[in-house]
Short mmCIF file of C-alpha atoms in Angstrom, two decimals:
data_model
loop_
_atom_site.label_atom_id
_atom_site.label_comp_id
_atom_site.label_asym_id
_atom_site.label_seq_id
_atom_site.Cartn_x
_atom_site.Cartn_y
_atom_site.Cartn_z
CA MET A 1 308.13 211.72 155.45
CA GLN A 2 307.63 214.83 156.68
CA THR A 3 306.29 216.12 160.30
CA ILE A 4 305.39 219.40 159.36
CA HIS A 5 305.03 222.86 162.57
CA VAL A 6 303.91 225.93 161.04
CA ASP A 7 305.78 227.85 164.32
CA HIS A 8 304.02 231.08 165.67
CA VAL A 9 303.44 232.56 162.47
CA SER A 10 302.02 235.51 161.97
CA LYS A 11 301.87 237.54 158.53
CA SER A 12 300.92 240.52 157.03
CA PHE A 13 300.15 241.58 153.66
CA GLY A 14 301.31 245.56 153.93
CA SER A 15 299.33 247.06 156.93
CA LEU A 16 296.86 244.25 156.65
CA SER A 17 297.31 242.30 159.38
CA VAL A 18 296.43 238.22 157.93
CA LEU A 19 297.52 235.73 160.38
CA GLU A 20 298.64 236.06 164.05
CA GLN A 21 300.99 233.61 166.13
CA VAL A 22 299.42 230.47 164.79
CA ASP A 23 300.68 227.41 165.87
CA ILE A 24 300.30 224.01 164.13
CA ARG A 25 302.11 220.96 164.05
CA ILE A 26 301.07 217.75 161.93
CA GLN A 27 303.04 214.35 162.67
CA GLN A 28 303.33 212.50 159.70
CA GLY A 29 300.75 209.36 158.60
CA GLU A 30 298.22 211.92 160.00
CA PHE A 31 295.33 214.00 158.62
CA ALA A 32 295.02 217.39 159.90
CA VAL A 33 292.02 219.81 158.90
CA ILE A 34 291.62 223.49 159.59
CA VAL A 35 288.13 224.82 159.68
CA GLY A 36 287.02 228.52 160.23
CA PRO A 37 285.42 231.15 158.57
CA SER A 38 286.28 232.20 155.46
CA GLY A 39 289.01 234.98 154.90
CA CYS A 40 290.69 234.18 158.10
CA GLY A 41 293.72 232.95 156.56
CA LYS A 42 293.57 228.92 156.24
CA SER A 43 294.75 229.62 152.55
CA THR A 44 297.82 231.71 153.17
CA VAL A 45 298.51 228.88 156.13
CA LEU A 46 298.46 226.11 153.07
CA ARG A 47 300.84 228.16 150.30
CA MET A 48 302.96 228.85 153.47
CA ILE A 49 303.52 224.67 153.56
CA ALA A 50 303.92 224.41 150.46
CA GLY A 51 306.48 227.03 149.84
CA LEU A 52 304.27 229.69 148.03
CA GLU A 53 304.15 232.53 150.97
CA HIS A 54 306.55 233.15 153.57
CA PRO A 55 305.70 234.25 156.99
CA SER A 56 306.57 237.43 158.39
CA ASP A 57 307.60 236.45 161.35
CA GLY A 58 307.64 232.47 162.71
CA MET A 59 308.80 229.44 160.87
CA VAL A 60 307.40 226.99 159.09
CA THR A 61 309.09 223.34 158.81
CA ALA A 62 308.97 220.17 157.12
CA ASN A 63 310.91 217.48 159.54
CA GLU A 64 312.47 220.95 161.38
CA GLU A 65 313.93 222.05 158.30
CA GLY A 66 312.74 225.50 157.14
CA ILE A 67 310.36 225.44 153.91
CA VAL A 68 311.35 227.90 151.74
CA ARG A 69 310.29 226.58 148.45
CA PRO A 70 307.99 224.54 146.65
CA ASP A 71 309.20 221.13 146.81
CA PRO A 72 307.04 218.22 145.60
CA SER A 73 307.48 216.26 148.79
CA ARG A 74 304.51 218.58 149.36
CA MET A 75 301.93 218.62 146.38
CA LEU A 76 299.21 221.46 146.52
CA ILE A 77 295.43 220.85 145.25
CA PHE A 78 293.17 223.88 145.01
CA GLN A 79 289.04 224.17 144.93
CA GLU A 80 289.31 224.57 141.19
CA HIS A 81 290.77 220.95 139.37
CA ALA A 82 293.28 223.35 136.42
CA LEU A 83 293.48 220.47 134.69
CA TYR A 84 294.45 221.71 130.87
CA PRO A 85 290.86 221.99 129.07
CA TRP A 86 292.65 220.71 125.19
CA ARG A 87 294.87 217.20 126.85
CA THR A 88 293.41 214.31 127.76
CA VAL A 89 293.21 212.86 130.95
CA GLU A 90 296.05 210.72 130.46
CA TYR A 91 297.81 213.55 129.48
CA ASN A 92 297.01 215.95 132.71
CA VAL A 93 297.62 213.57 135.68
CA GLY A 94 300.82 212.38 133.83
CA PHE A 95 302.11 215.92 133.17
CA GLY A 96 304.56 216.02 136.64
CA LEU A 97 306.36 213.04 135.64
CA GLU A 98 306.99 214.11 131.92
CA LEU A 99 308.51 216.96 133.16
CA ALA A 100 310.69 214.68 135.71
CA GLY A 101 311.85 213.09 132.49
CA VAL A 102 309.91 209.80 133.30
CA SER A 103 310.51 207.21 130.62
CA ARG A 104 306.87 207.03 128.32
CA GLN A 105 305.97 203.46 129.50
CA GLU A 106 306.19 203.95 132.99
CA ARG A 107 304.46 207.18 132.56
CA SER A 108 301.81 205.15 131.29
CA ALA A 109 301.52 202.43 134.01
CA ARG A 110 301.80 205.40 136.40
CA VAL A 111 298.93 207.02 135.44
CA ASP A 112 296.70 203.70 134.75
CA MET A 113 297.90 202.34 138.36
CA MET A 114 296.15 206.19 139.89
CA LEU A 115 293.62 206.58 137.33
CA GLU A 116 292.04 203.14 138.55
CA LYS A 117 292.84 203.93 142.45
CA VAL A 118 290.67 206.82 142.14
CA GLY A 119 287.43 205.55 140.78
CA LEU A 120 288.45 207.03 136.49
CA SER A 121 289.82 203.80 134.88
CA GLY A 122 288.55 203.89 131.14
CA PHE A 123 288.55 207.26 131.36
CA GLN A 124 291.98 207.79 130.03
CA GLN A 125 291.48 209.20 126.82
CA TYR A 126 288.58 211.56 127.72
CA TYR A 127 289.00 215.36 127.83
CA PRO A 128 288.38 217.52 130.95
CA HIS A 129 284.67 219.11 129.51
CA GLN A 130 283.79 215.24 129.16
CA LEU A 131 283.54 214.90 132.68
CA SER A 132 281.10 215.85 135.78
CA GLY A 133 282.45 217.91 138.76
CA GLY A 134 283.34 215.10 140.91
CA MET A 135 285.20 213.07 138.37
CA ARG A 136 287.69 216.50 137.42
CA GLN A 137 288.31 217.09 140.87
CA ARG A 138 289.57 213.22 141.19
CA ALA A 139 291.99 213.38 138.28
CA SER A 140 293.44 216.30 140.17
CA ILE A 141 293.60 214.36 143.13
CA ALA A 142 295.23 211.33 141.10
CA ARG A 143 297.97 214.03 139.23
CA ALA A 144 299.11 215.26 142.58
CA LEU A 145 299.31 211.74 143.68
CA VAL A 146 300.98 210.12 140.77
CA MET A 147 304.28 212.25 142.09
CA ASP A 148 304.00 210.10 145.50
CA PRO A 149 304.26 213.25 147.66
CA GLU A 150 304.92 212.83 150.89
CA VAL A 151 302.48 215.99 152.04
CA LEU A 152 298.96 216.62 150.47
CA LEU A 153 297.65 220.03 151.23
CA LEU A 154 294.00 220.60 149.76
CA ASP A 155 292.61 223.72 149.12
CA GLU A 156 288.82 223.84 149.74
CA PRO A 157 288.90 220.67 147.01
CA PHE A 158 285.24 220.24 147.11
CA GLY A 159 283.59 223.34 147.97
CA ALA A 160 281.79 223.91 144.74
CA LEU A 161 280.29 220.48 144.17
CA ASP A 162 276.73 219.48 145.57
CA ALA A 163 276.31 217.59 148.20
CA ILE A 164 275.66 214.20 147.50
CA THR A 165 279.17 214.50 145.15
CA LYS A 166 280.70 216.23 148.08
CA ILE A 167 279.95 213.23 150.79
CA SER A 168 281.66 210.72 147.96
CA MET A 169 284.49 212.31 147.26
CA GLN A 170 284.82 212.85 151.17
CA ASN A 171 284.72 209.25 151.51
CA GLU A 172 287.11 208.56 148.13
CA LEU A 173 289.63 211.14 149.81
CA LEU A 174 289.69 208.69 153.09
CA ASP A 175 290.08 205.94 151.46
CA LEU A 176 293.11 206.90 149.15
CA TRP A 177 294.26 208.26 153.14
CA GLU A 178 294.43 204.85 154.73
CA GLY A 179 295.97 203.64 151.11
CA THR A 180 298.65 205.56 151.24
CA GLY A 181 299.43 206.82 154.92
CA LYS A 182 300.71 209.99 153.35
CA THR A 183 300.35 213.31 156.16
CA VAL A 184 297.23 215.41 154.52
CA LEU A 185 296.33 218.95 155.47
CA LEU A 186 292.95 220.08 154.38
CA ILE A 187 291.41 223.39 154.73
CA THR A 188 287.51 224.19 155.13
CA HIS A 189 284.96 226.62 155.82
CA ASP A 190 282.43 223.14 156.27
CA ILE A 191 282.20 222.06 159.94
CA ASP A 192 280.84 218.84 159.19
CA GLU A 193 283.66 218.40 156.66
CA ALA A 194 286.19 218.65 159.60
CA ILE A 195 284.67 216.62 161.87
CA TYR A 196 284.03 213.73 159.17
CA LEU A 197 287.93 213.87 157.54
CA ALA A 198 289.54 214.38 160.65
CA ASP A 199 292.52 213.37 162.79
CA THR A 200 293.03 216.47 163.97
CA ILE A 201 291.03 220.20 163.84
CA TYR A 202 292.66 223.06 163.94
CA VAL A 203 290.21 225.68 164.69
CA MET A 204 290.66 229.11 163.07
CA SER A 205 288.91 232.72 164.22
CA PRO A 206 288.25 235.21 162.24
CA ARG A 207 291.07 237.96 160.73
CA PRO A 208 293.69 238.41 161.81
CA GLY A 209 293.48 234.35 161.92
CA ARG A 210 294.23 232.52 165.10
CA ILE A 211 294.19 229.30 166.36
CA VAL A 212 291.30 229.07 169.04
CA GLU A 213 290.85 225.51 169.81
CA SER A 214 293.00 222.20 168.08
CA ILE A 215 290.72 218.99 168.87
CA THR A 216 291.97 215.53 168.72
CA THR A 217 288.79 213.14 167.23
CA ASP A 218 289.00 209.61 168.02
CA MET A 219 285.76 209.16 166.36
CA PRO A 220 285.79 205.64 164.54
CA ARG A 221 285.28 205.75 160.94
CA PRO A 222 283.47 205.93 158.88
CA ARG A 223 281.18 208.84 161.62
CA ASN A 224 278.18 208.83 161.82
CA ARG A 225 276.86 212.62 160.96
CA ASN A 226 274.48 212.53 163.20
CA GLY A 227 275.57 210.69 165.74
CA ALA A 228 275.68 212.56 169.39
CA GLU A 229 278.81 213.17 169.85
CA PHE A 230 279.84 214.40 166.25
CA VAL A 231 277.10 216.60 167.10
CA ALA A 232 278.55 217.94 170.27
CA LEU A 233 281.34 218.51 168.59
CA ARG A 234 279.60 220.78 166.05
CA GLU A 235 278.45 222.62 168.05
CA ARG A 236 281.31 222.64 170.34
CA ILE A 237 283.67 224.18 166.89
CA MET A 238 279.84 226.44 166.12
CA LYS A 239 280.92 228.24 168.95
CA HIS A 240 283.88 229.52 168.70
CA LEU A 241 282.88 230.90 164.85
CA ASN A 242 280.82 233.34 163.65
CA LEU A 243 277.95 231.97 162.75
CA GLY A 244 277.24 233.96 159.61
CA ASP A 245 280.17 233.28 158.05
CA HIS A 246 278.26 229.43 157.96
#
């Protein structure tokens, strides 16, 4: 398992400063969330942990080794599911295993087991257009988890879903996390989502993004979104953020 450290990282694109002295440490098996307004650099942090971007200053490490390239031990899931529309759910979920040279028999067994875990058992031969938005996102999560990564990186995976489906998917993600013990980092601009899911919440400022507070949340799960502690934490986070962005 991996401990991830974003160690005083700054990032610029030309003259545009995106991140400034960001420091984040994610422990093995932790569910961490970065919350902040649109454009604050959340996705850039995630892409650096995935090995798709590199800091202008500072370091990003996994188990104290610098992250310089993508690695199958860290899987990134985007807001858009990016499933191949001309391929079945079974093919989409098993594609990474096929590229890794896993035999057809083992691939089929692992895909079936993962689809059962995400509630898509029986949908192997369906195509993405035949699924709801929530089901497509479950298939996307299954495609990442079937590779058995140590770290799951989620880039606002429920942002395009309706409110009811979003809450359902949040609960399913928690069940999967508790059942697998993976390290999870999710980014969002949804304050309630951050509080509902996280062990640790990193609150980011508008661009250039900085960590303005790191909050450990020890409320028991499932969390009451209307409870006094939840509401107080929501107000605490909102004080840091430009409410016009939410």
